[in-house]
Every structure is written in structure tokens, then in C-alpha cells.
Amino acid sequence: MSHFLGLLEQENISKNLLLLFLLVVLLLFSSRKVLAASWMDNEAFEMHGETFRGSSEELKKEVLKPSWSLLKVFLVCLLAGLLSTALGVLGLSLVYGGSGPTSRRGMDLPKELPPSPGPEEKSLEAKFQFLNHLRSSKGSAWVGVISADAEVATFNVSAGQVVFFPRNSVHWIKNVGAQDCLFLLFFSTHEELETLELDEVFFSTPEDVVARALKPRGGVNFIRTFKKPREAQALNLPANLEELLHNVTYGQAPAHLVWRFFYDLRGSATFPFPGGSFQWARYRRDPSGLSGLEKIFSQSLNQHEDTLTLAALRLSTNSLGHPHFHPNANELGYVVSGCGQAGLVVPQGASDFNVDVGDVVFFPEGTQHFLKSTCQEDLLLLLAYSTGEQLETLRLRDYFKGTADHVLAQLFHKDQRDFQKIP
């Protein structure tokens, strides 16, 4: 029965019912033909001229009457059986067939288990362990940072420039351009990010304490004039903002303060390599070659806890950023322009995937990885490393060539002299 129901659940139910109807007609026709032939072959009919003389017609009727009654009973039973079967099949087909899962509503059926991921889905799952996507934009902003020693650095920034906000420092960003301003922010934590806003702190502090700390005219009564908004002020500015503001200035702090938190990455020195180049905003143990302002930024990164190293990587068409790993940093990359391929090797296996504008890639500390440009334009990424120390990098060509030839010969089952072909 299970095979039969399985057949009905297919789309050719109408064909099966048509075949069943033709089978009924064929059986009816065959049954009548066989019975008629049996009557003609009956010896009683062959001898009716002698046996039923004088009243043959009446006797024939009497003889044939029981036979016709049996035939009718047989045919009625056969037809009833076939019709009931057809109706039952039709009912089952309507219940189990229909147009898909919607025909089973109201039935207490077990939920289907989700299908196991195929090879392509597994590769996507591996890919998105290290890939995300963000949109891009441009703009300009006014930035402020208040350091632990209460010194305030305010400055204007535009596309391609870097701002460093030390841990536990008060800071702000205000869009002063004519278009949306997108900041790509990297945070030196793998835990859930915690943020405390100024208005939250203010309204969470007792009124008398705030009054004694700020010493405003009017004392605590003035502090009571502040009304806590229903929603965060940072996200929902007052509707009458223009009426509240009377003298808006965007001052620029002295350079020696600004360069503790600001770096012009786009205008910095370029470090070329075959097929591409790097620009760095980072700490260097050896400050030789850095300008006076670049030295301030380098030292500032190293003096603060959990800082970051930033870099702009540019790869020309079909160029390769050779496989390497960083022993002292995780790496996060944002694709600014172009497209390419990224890959990394972790203890669980290798993962290769394509990257495009707006994608974010993640390379865990100590994992070998590479980047390759595959478009007809340069592949440009902004890279962030989770270290305030000088970034350490070990490349495949360095540690492969640094390994003794006889060790490589045993490892790869190749002649030791073959490894002399590697320059």
C-alpha cells in the first residue's frame, strides 16, 4: 500500500485514474463476451431442436433466466467493487497528494527534519566564519577626544584619515559635511562591546552630587531643569535644535595634541612590494624614518592599553599578497574597492572565498592567510590588527626556505636537490 500511495502523491494522478477507468470497461466487456461464448458452446442449446420441441421459446426463457440473473449479480458486484476502489483511491489522492505540503494542513504529521547541508552550503558556512559585509560612504566630521589627563583634542577629519580613541576615553564624532559620513570602526575587544554615553552618566548621578561637582549658578535647582528624554539624545536630536544652538564652532587643537589621536593614512609613506603596496598607521620600535608628528602617533599607540595597528593594502590586478601569518595579532580587513580572493588555513582545515566591496574578512591570530586581486582594478583593503606592539609577520616563503632541505625532503617525499629550485 505504501508504494501505491507514493504513486498517487506524484503529479500523474489523473493518468492513473484514467487507466483505472479503462480497466473497468475492459473487464466488463471481456466478462460479457466470455459468458456469451459459454452460452453458445453449451450442448443444451445445440440440442434444443430435439429436446425442446413445440415450446422451445418458453423453455429457452426458463433456462436462460437464472443465467441472466447470475450475470447481472456478478456484473453489479464487479462494478461496485471497482467503483468503490476508484472512489477510495481518489479520496486518498486528495488527502495525500494535492499541490504539496499545504494539502496536509490539519493533520498531525511529524515535522520534517532540515536537510543536511551539501558541499556548497558547508563551504558557505566555513566562509562566513571569516566574512561579513558593510556598505561604503564618504564624508567629513569633527572629532573630539578627552584623554585621561583631561586634555582635549579636537580636529576635522575626512576620507582616508585615521582616528584613535584610547580605551576609557570620552570622545565624540559630529558630521559637518553635506552628505552622510561613514566611519569604519575597529574595537579591540572580542567580547560584547560596552558603551556608556554622557547623558546616561549624567542622569544616573544624584542631583546633589552633580550640583556639587559642576557648581552651576542656581545649584541643584538648575540641575533639576534637565529633563531626561524618552529616547537616547545621541540618536534622536531635539526638533528645535536650531533654536537651542547659538554659537557653533569646530576648533582645532594644537598639533602635538591632535597627533596623539590622528593619523593621515592616505597621505603617509608607501611601502611597495611586487604587485602591491602598504601604508601603515602603527607603532614602530625603531622610529627612524618617521616624521616628528608620526612619532607622536606611534608612541601614543604603544602607551595605551589594547590599541590597534592599521594598514591600507593595495594589490594590482592578478597580484598576490603572499601567504603569511601574524604571531601576535588577529587581523580584520574591510574591502574598500576592487574584488579578489581570500584564503586561510586553520587547524580544522582550509577556507577560500571571494571578497568584494564592503566585505569584512577575519584572520585569527596564528593562522596562515593570503589575499589575491581578481578584478581589472586594484584591490584596496583597510586592515586592522589587534596589537599595540610592532606587528610581527612570518611569510610562507620565509619559513619554507628557512627549513632545512633534508627536513623538507623527508616531509614531502622528494629529492633533497629539488628544493634548491626554490629561490
Short mmCIF file of C-alpha atoms in Angstrom, two decimals:
data_model
loop_
_atom_site.label_atom_id
_atom_site.label_comp_id
_atom_site.label_asym_id
_atom_site.label_seq_id
_atom_site.Cartn_x
_atom_site.Cartn_y
_atom_site.Cartn_z
CA MET A 1 0.00 0.00 0.00
CA SER A 2 2.87 2.40 0.69
CA HIS A 3 4.10 2.10 -2.89
CA PHE A 4 0.61 2.78 -4.20
CA LEU A 5 0.21 5.91 -2.08
CA GLY A 6 3.61 7.03 -3.16
CA LEU A 7 2.46 6.78 -6.75
CA LEU A 8 -0.62 8.86 -6.00
CA GLU A 9 1.45 11.61 -4.47
CA GLN A 10 3.02 12.26 -7.85
CA GLU A 11 1.65 14.67 -10.42
CA ASN A 12 0.21 11.97 -12.77
CA ILE A 13 -2.85 11.10 -10.57
CA SER A 14 -5.26 11.89 -13.40
CA LYS A 15 -3.43 9.47 -15.69
CA ASN A 16 -3.72 6.69 -13.13
CA LEU A 17 -7.47 7.25 -12.70
CA LEU A 18 -7.96 7.21 -16.47
CA LEU A 19 -6.13 3.89 -16.70
CA LEU A 20 -8.29 2.53 -13.88
CA PHE A 21 -11.47 3.56 -15.73
CA LEU A 22 -10.30 1.88 -18.94
CA LEU A 23 -9.53 -1.26 -16.93
CA VAL A 24 -13.13 -1.30 -15.63
CA VAL A 25 -14.56 -1.01 -19.15
CA LEU A 26 -12.24 -3.74 -20.42
CA LEU A 27 -13.24 -6.10 -17.64
CA LEU A 28 -16.93 -5.50 -18.29
CA PHE A 29 -16.55 -6.11 -22.00
CA SER A 30 -14.42 -9.21 -21.50
CA SER A 31 -16.82 -10.69 -18.94
CA ARG A 32 -19.84 -10.30 -21.20
CA LYS A 33 -18.00 -11.72 -24.19
CA VAL A 34 -16.79 -14.76 -22.27
CA LEU A 35 -20.25 -15.54 -20.90
CA ALA A 36 -21.84 -15.18 -24.31
CA ALA A 37 -19.31 -17.60 -25.76
CA SER A 38 -20.03 -20.09 -23.00
CA TRP A 39 -23.74 -19.99 -23.81
CA MET A 40 -23.08 -20.68 -27.47
CA ASP A 41 -20.89 -23.64 -26.65
CA ASN A 42 -23.45 -25.21 -24.27
CA GLU A 43 -24.73 -28.60 -25.56
CA ALA A 44 -28.25 -27.83 -24.34
CA PHE A 45 -28.51 -25.09 -26.93
CA GLU A 46 -27.10 -27.28 -29.70
CA MET A 47 -29.81 -29.91 -29.00
CA HIS A 48 -32.65 -27.53 -28.37
CA GLY A 49 -34.30 -28.53 -31.69
CA GLU A 50 -34.81 -32.07 -30.41
CA THR A 51 -35.08 -31.58 -26.71
CA PHE A 52 -37.43 -28.61 -26.59
CA ARG A 53 -39.77 -29.28 -29.40
CA GLY A 54 -43.09 -27.48 -29.54
CA SER A 55 -42.32 -24.99 -26.71
CA SER A 56 -38.68 -24.14 -27.32
CA GLU A 57 -39.03 -20.39 -26.88
CA GLU A 58 -40.70 -20.70 -23.47
CA LEU A 59 -38.17 -23.29 -22.33
CA LYS A 60 -35.30 -21.16 -23.55
CA LYS A 61 -36.54 -18.29 -21.44
CA GLU A 62 -36.87 -20.52 -18.43
CA VAL A 63 -33.37 -21.93 -18.92
CA LEU A 64 -31.76 -18.59 -19.61
CA LYS A 65 -33.49 -16.72 -16.80
CA PRO A 66 -31.31 -18.00 -13.98
CA SER A 67 -28.14 -17.44 -16.06
CA TRP A 68 -29.03 -13.83 -16.77
CA SER A 69 -29.73 -13.20 -13.08
CA LEU A 70 -26.31 -14.58 -12.10
CA LEU A 71 -24.64 -12.48 -14.77
CA LYS A 72 -26.31 -9.33 -13.52
CA VAL A 73 -25.34 -10.08 -9.94
CA PHE A 74 -21.76 -10.73 -11.00
CA LEU A 75 -21.56 -7.55 -13.06
CA VAL A 76 -23.14 -5.40 -10.36
CA CYS A 77 -20.74 -6.74 -7.73
CA LEU A 78 -17.75 -6.27 -10.03
CA LEU A 79 -18.78 -2.74 -10.93
CA ALA A 80 -19.49 -1.83 -7.31
CA GLY A 81 -16.09 -3.12 -6.25
CA LEU A 82 -14.27 -1.23 -8.95
CA LEU A 83 -16.18 1.98 -8.30
CA SER A 84 -15.56 1.81 -4.55
CA THR A 85 -11.87 1.21 -5.21
CA ALA A 86 -11.75 4.20 -7.59
CA LEU A 87 -13.52 6.45 -5.09
CA GLY A 88 -11.19 5.33 -2.30
CA VAL A 89 -8.14 5.98 -4.44
CA LEU A 90 -9.48 9.41 -5.39
CA GLY A 91 -10.09 10.30 -1.73
CA LEU A 92 -6.61 9.22 -0.70
CA SER A 93 -5.06 11.16 -3.57
CA LEU A 94 -6.87 14.32 -2.46
CA VAL A 95 -5.64 13.87 1.12
CA TYR A 96 -2.02 12.85 0.46
CA GLY A 97 -1.47 14.36 -2.97
CA GLY A 98 -2.84 17.82 -3.60
CA SER A 99 -0.39 20.54 -4.52
CA GLY A 100 2.25 19.95 -1.86
CA PRO A 101 2.57 20.44 1.89
CA THR A 102 -0.46 22.78 2.09
CA SER A 103 -2.86 19.87 1.43
CA ARG A 104 -1.78 18.28 4.72
CA ARG A 105 -2.94 21.10 6.97
CA GLY A 106 -4.91 19.95 9.95
CA MET A 107 -3.18 16.58 10.06
CA ASP A 108 -0.95 15.73 12.97
CA LEU A 109 2.15 14.92 10.97
CA PRO A 110 5.70 14.78 12.34
CA LYS A 111 7.80 17.78 11.46
CA GLU A 112 10.35 17.14 8.74
CA LEU A 113 13.98 17.38 9.77
CA PRO A 114 16.05 20.03 7.94
CA PRO A 115 18.17 18.56 5.17
CA SER A 116 21.83 18.10 5.91
CA PRO A 117 23.98 20.79 4.27
CA GLY A 118 25.51 19.89 0.94
CA PRO A 119 29.12 20.61 -0.05
CA GLU A 120 28.29 24.13 -1.25
CA GLU A 121 26.40 25.00 1.94
CA LYS A 122 29.25 23.67 4.07
CA SER A 123 31.69 25.88 2.14
CA LEU A 124 29.41 28.89 2.76
CA GLU A 125 29.28 28.09 6.48
CA ALA A 126 33.08 27.97 6.57
CA LYS A 127 33.31 31.14 4.51
CA PHE A 128 31.10 33.21 6.81
CA GLN A 129 33.21 32.36 9.84
CA PHE A 130 35.64 34.89 8.37
CA LEU A 131 33.49 37.12 6.10
CA ASN A 132 30.90 39.84 6.62
CA HIS A 133 29.59 42.78 4.60
CA LEU A 134 29.25 46.52 5.17
CA ARG A 135 28.28 49.37 2.87
CA SER A 136 30.62 52.23 1.99
CA SER A 137 30.28 56.03 2.04
CA LYS A 138 32.26 59.26 2.23
CA GLY A 139 32.08 62.48 4.22
CA SER A 140 33.81 64.70 6.76
CA ALA A 141 33.45 65.07 10.51
CA TRP A 142 34.58 66.98 13.56
CA VAL A 143 36.09 64.76 16.24
CA GLY A 144 36.93 65.27 19.88
CA VAL A 145 38.92 63.19 22.36
CA ILE A 146 39.37 63.87 26.07
CA SER A 147 42.35 61.98 27.43
CA ALA A 148 42.83 60.70 30.96
CA ASP A 149 44.84 63.83 31.84
CA ALA A 150 41.81 65.99 30.82
CA GLU A 151 43.49 67.38 27.73
CA VAL A 152 41.05 67.92 24.88
CA ALA A 153 41.99 67.29 21.28
CA THR A 154 39.51 68.42 18.60
CA PHE A 155 40.13 68.19 14.87
CA ASN A 156 38.45 67.74 11.48
CA VAL A 157 38.82 64.51 9.55
CA SER A 158 37.91 63.37 6.04
CA ALA A 159 38.06 60.18 3.96
CA GLY A 160 41.27 58.19 4.29
CA GLN A 161 42.29 59.52 7.71
CA VAL A 162 42.59 57.58 10.96
CA VAL A 163 41.35 58.47 14.44
CA PHE A 164 42.49 56.67 17.58
CA PHE A 165 40.21 56.64 20.63
CA PRO A 166 42.06 55.21 23.65
CA ARG A 167 40.25 52.82 25.94
CA ASN A 168 38.11 54.58 28.58
CA SER A 169 38.44 57.98 26.90
CA VAL A 170 35.50 60.32 26.30
CA HIS A 171 35.13 61.04 22.60
CA TRP A 172 32.60 62.21 20.01
CA ILE A 173 32.07 62.39 16.27
CA LYS A 174 29.93 65.08 14.59
CA ASN A 175 29.13 65.09 10.89
CA VAL A 176 29.91 68.55 9.49
CA GLY A 177 29.67 67.67 5.80
CA ALA A 178 26.84 67.95 3.29
CA GLN A 179 26.48 64.16 2.95
CA ASP A 180 26.36 61.09 5.16
CA CYS A 181 29.63 60.28 6.87
CA LEU A 182 30.56 56.64 7.39
CA PHE A 183 33.19 55.76 9.98
CA LEU A 184 34.66 52.29 9.83
CA LEU A 185 35.26 51.48 13.49
CA PHE A 186 37.53 48.76 14.87
CA PHE A 187 37.30 47.89 18.57
CA SER A 188 39.97 45.98 20.45
CA THR A 189 37.63 43.53 22.15
CA HIS A 190 36.17 40.16 21.26
CA GLU A 191 33.56 40.46 23.99
CA GLU A 192 30.27 42.29 23.55
CA LEU A 193 31.09 45.97 23.15
CA GLU A 194 30.11 48.16 26.12
CA THR A 195 29.35 51.86 25.63
CA LEU A 196 28.45 54.46 28.25
CA GLU A 197 27.06 57.77 26.96
CA LEU A 198 27.46 61.12 28.67
CA ASP A 199 23.74 61.78 29.15
CA GLU A 200 23.28 58.32 30.67
CA VAL A 201 26.01 59.04 33.22
CA PHE A 202 24.58 62.49 33.98
CA PHE A 203 21.02 61.31 34.68
CA SER A 204 22.27 58.30 36.65
CA THR A 205 24.19 60.52 39.08
CA PRO A 206 22.30 62.00 42.08
CA GLU A 207 21.28 65.65 41.56
CA ASP A 208 23.10 66.97 44.61
CA VAL A 209 26.29 65.18 43.59
CA VAL A 210 26.14 66.66 40.08
CA ALA A 211 25.46 70.12 41.51
CA ARG A 212 28.43 69.96 43.88
CA ALA A 213 30.69 68.67 41.08
CA LEU A 214 29.68 71.17 38.38
CA LYS A 215 28.92 74.15 40.70
CA PRO A 216 26.43 75.83 38.34
CA ARG A 217 24.60 79.07 39.09
CA GLY A 218 21.37 78.07 40.78
CA GLY A 219 22.90 74.93 42.25
CA VAL A 220 20.71 71.84 42.46
CA ASN A 221 17.67 73.76 41.19
CA PHE A 222 19.45 74.36 37.90
CA ILE A 223 20.36 70.67 37.66
CA ARG A 224 16.68 69.81 38.12
CA THR A 225 15.83 71.73 34.94
CA PHE A 226 17.43 68.92 32.92
CA LYS A 227 14.76 66.54 31.71
CA LYS A 228 15.66 63.02 30.73
CA PRO A 229 14.34 62.29 27.20
CA ARG A 230 12.39 59.15 26.49
CA GLU A 231 14.99 58.03 23.96
CA ALA A 232 18.74 58.47 23.68
CA GLN A 233 19.65 62.04 22.73
CA ALA A 234 22.58 60.85 20.64
CA LEU A 235 20.19 59.10 18.26
CA ASN A 236 17.19 61.47 18.48
CA LEU A 237 18.25 65.12 18.37
CA PRO A 238 15.77 67.78 19.50
CA ALA A 239 13.32 69.01 16.88
CA ASN A 240 14.17 72.64 17.82
CA LEU A 241 17.92 72.12 17.56
CA GLU A 242 18.49 75.36 15.62
CA GLU A 243 16.80 77.36 18.37
CA LEU A 244 18.98 75.77 21.05
CA LEU A 245 22.32 76.40 19.32
CA HIS A 246 23.66 79.97 19.18
CA ASN A 247 27.42 79.78 18.62
CA VAL A 248 28.69 76.62 16.95
CA THR A 249 32.47 76.37 16.48
CA TYR A 250 34.63 73.47 15.38
CA GLY A 251 38.00 74.38 16.83
CA GLN A 252 41.30 72.72 16.00
CA ALA A 253 43.55 71.73 18.92
CA PRO A 254 47.35 72.16 18.79
CA ALA A 255 49.21 69.64 16.58
CA HIS A 256 51.05 67.98 19.47
CA LEU A 257 47.64 67.05 20.97
CA VAL A 258 45.94 66.13 17.70
CA TRP A 259 48.64 63.72 16.52
CA ARG A 260 48.24 61.62 19.62
CA PHE A 261 44.89 60.52 18.18
CA PHE A 262 45.01 61.43 14.50
CA TYR A 263 46.95 59.99 11.55
CA ASP A 264 46.74 60.82 7.85
CA LEU A 265 46.93 57.30 6.47
CA ARG A 266 46.17 58.29 2.90
CA GLY A 267 48.98 60.86 2.91
CA SER A 268 51.54 58.63 4.66
CA ALA A 269 54.59 56.91 3.20
CA THR A 270 54.04 53.98 0.80
CA PHE A 271 55.92 50.71 1.23
CA PRO A 272 55.88 48.85 -2.10
CA PHE A 273 56.29 45.13 -2.73
CA PRO A 274 55.96 43.16 -6.01
CA GLY A 275 52.37 43.62 -7.14
CA GLY A 276 51.21 45.99 -4.43
CA SER A 277 51.94 48.36 -1.56
CA PHE A 278 51.24 49.06 2.13
CA GLN A 279 50.57 52.23 4.06
CA TRP A 280 50.82 51.92 7.83
CA ALA A 281 49.42 53.61 10.94
CA ARG A 282 51.24 51.67 13.64
CA TYR A 283 53.79 51.58 16.42
CA ARG A 284 57.42 51.10 15.40
CA ARG A 285 60.13 50.11 17.82
CA ASP A 286 62.63 51.90 15.58
CA PRO A 287 61.22 55.40 14.93
CA SER A 288 63.91 56.32 12.42
CA GLY A 289 62.36 57.40 9.15
CA LEU A 290 59.22 58.72 10.84
CA SER A 291 58.39 62.41 10.92
CA GLY A 292 58.00 64.22 14.22
CA LEU A 293 54.19 64.00 14.14
CA GLU A 294 54.27 60.33 13.08
CA LYS A 295 56.49 59.59 16.07
CA ILE A 296 53.85 61.12 18.37
CA PHE A 297 51.17 58.82 16.98
CA SER A 298 53.44 55.76 17.12
CA GLN A 299 54.31 56.36 20.77
CA SER A 300 50.68 57.11 21.66
CA LEU A 301 49.56 53.74 20.31
CA ASN A 302 52.18 51.89 22.32
CA GLN A 303 51.46 53.76 25.55
CA HIS A 304 47.76 52.84 25.69
CA GLU A 305 46.21 49.52 26.56
CA ASP A 306 44.71 47.28 23.85
CA THR A 307 45.40 49.54 20.89
CA LEU A 308 45.33 48.66 17.20
CA THR A 309 47.60 48.74 14.18
CA LEU A 310 46.04 49.93 10.92
CA ALA A 311 47.16 49.50 7.32
CA ALA A 312 45.95 50.19 3.79
CA LEU A 313 46.79 47.30 1.43
CA ARG A 314 46.64 47.78 -2.34
CA LEU A 315 47.04 44.85 -4.75
CA SER A 316 47.18 45.40 -8.51
CA THR A 317 45.24 43.20 -10.93
CA ASN A 318 46.05 39.46 -10.60
CA SER A 319 48.62 40.19 -7.89
CA LEU A 320 49.05 38.08 -4.77
CA GLY A 321 49.54 39.00 -1.16
CA HIS A 322 51.75 36.04 -0.30
CA PRO A 323 50.63 33.54 2.38
CA HIS A 324 51.72 34.58 5.87
CA PHE A 325 50.55 34.72 9.48
CA HIS A 326 50.87 37.07 12.45
CA PRO A 327 52.02 35.50 15.73
CA ASN A 328 50.90 38.47 17.83
CA ALA A 329 47.65 39.76 16.30
CA ASN A 330 44.24 38.97 14.92
CA GLU A 331 43.55 40.68 11.61
CA LEU A 332 40.35 42.28 10.34
CA GLY A 333 40.07 43.66 6.80
CA TYR A 334 37.50 45.85 5.03
CA VAL A 335 37.35 45.86 1.21
CA VAL A 336 37.24 49.48 0.03
CA SER A 337 37.40 48.81 -3.73
CA GLY A 338 38.05 46.03 -6.22
CA CYS A 339 37.40 42.33 -5.74
CA GLY A 340 39.52 39.31 -5.03
CA GLN A 341 40.00 36.04 -3.23
CA ALA A 342 40.93 35.38 0.38
CA GLY A 343 42.04 32.17 1.99
CA LEU A 344 43.25 30.89 5.32
CA VAL A 345 44.35 27.67 6.95
CA VAL A 346 43.12 26.78 10.44
CA PRO A 347 43.52 23.53 12.39
CA GLN A 348 40.05 22.45 11.21
CA GLY A 349 41.00 22.86 7.53
CA ALA A 350 41.35 25.42 4.74
CA SER A 351 38.81 28.02 3.63
CA ASP A 352 38.92 30.03 0.38
CA PHE A 353 36.28 32.59 -0.63
CA ASN A 354 35.71 35.61 -2.86
CA VAL A 355 35.61 39.16 -1.46
CA ASP A 356 34.02 42.32 -2.86
CA VAL A 357 33.45 45.97 -1.92
CA GLY A 358 32.01 46.24 1.60
CA ASP A 359 33.11 42.79 2.72
CA VAL A 360 34.92 42.27 6.01
CA VAL A 361 37.40 39.41 6.42
CA PHE A 362 38.76 38.00 9.66
CA PHE A 363 42.08 36.17 10.03
CA PRO A 364 42.60 34.77 13.56
CA GLU A 365 45.97 35.12 15.23
CA GLY A 366 48.46 32.49 14.12
CA THR A 367 46.50 31.35 11.02
CA GLN A 368 48.15 31.44 7.62
CA HIS A 369 46.20 33.55 5.14
CA PHE A 370 46.50 35.26 1.77
CA LEU A 371 44.75 37.84 -0.41
CA LYS A 372 44.64 37.93 -4.21
CA SER A 373 43.26 40.54 -6.62
CA THR A 374 40.99 39.08 -9.33
CA CYS A 375 39.38 42.21 -10.89
CA GLN A 376 40.51 44.59 -13.60
CA GLU A 377 41.13 47.20 -10.90
CA ASP A 378 43.24 47.40 -7.77
CA LEU A 379 42.06 45.56 -4.68
CA LEU A 380 42.16 48.03 -1.77
CA LEU A 381 41.61 46.94 1.83
CA LEU A 382 41.76 48.68 5.19
CA LEU A 383 43.35 46.27 7.68
CA ALA A 384 43.26 46.39 11.48
CA TYR A 385 45.48 44.30 13.75
CA SER A 386 44.82 43.69 17.45
CA THR A 387 48.20 44.79 18.74
CA GLY A 388 49.74 47.99 20.02
CA GLU A 389 53.18 46.42 19.73
CA GLN A 390 55.14 46.24 16.49
CA LEU A 391 53.27 43.84 14.24
CA GLU A 392 55.03 40.53 13.63
CA THR A 393 54.66 38.77 10.28
CA LEU A 394 56.03 35.42 9.15
CA ARG A 395 55.65 34.55 5.46
CA LEU A 396 55.38 31.14 3.83
CA ARG A 397 58.37 31.79 1.58
CA ASP A 398 60.46 32.71 4.64
CA TYR A 399 59.70 29.74 6.88
CA PHE A 400 59.59 27.30 3.96
CA LYS A 401 63.01 28.35 2.71
CA GLY A 402 64.29 28.62 6.28
CA THR A 403 63.55 24.95 6.90
CA ALA A 404 66.48 22.61 6.14
CA ASP A 405 66.33 20.88 2.74
CA HIS A 406 66.77 17.42 4.22
CA VAL A 407 63.80 18.04 6.56
CA LEU A 408 61.64 19.12 3.61
CA ALA A 409 62.78 16.08 1.62
CA GLN A 410 61.55 13.74 4.35
CA LEU A 411 58.33 15.67 4.85
CA PHE A 412 57.31 15.85 1.18
CA HIS A 413 58.98 12.60 -0.04
CA LYS A 414 61.02 14.49 -2.63
CA ASP A 415 64.67 14.53 -3.56
CA GLN A 416 66.61 16.97 -1.41
CA ARG A 417 68.11 18.64 -4.51
CA ASP A 418 64.60 19.58 -5.76
CA PHE A 419 64.29 22.22 -3.06
CA GLN A 420 67.27 24.09 -4.48
CA LYS A 421 64.91 25.18 -7.28
CA ILE A 422 63.11 27.48 -4.84
CA PRO A 423 64.93 30.86 -4.96
#
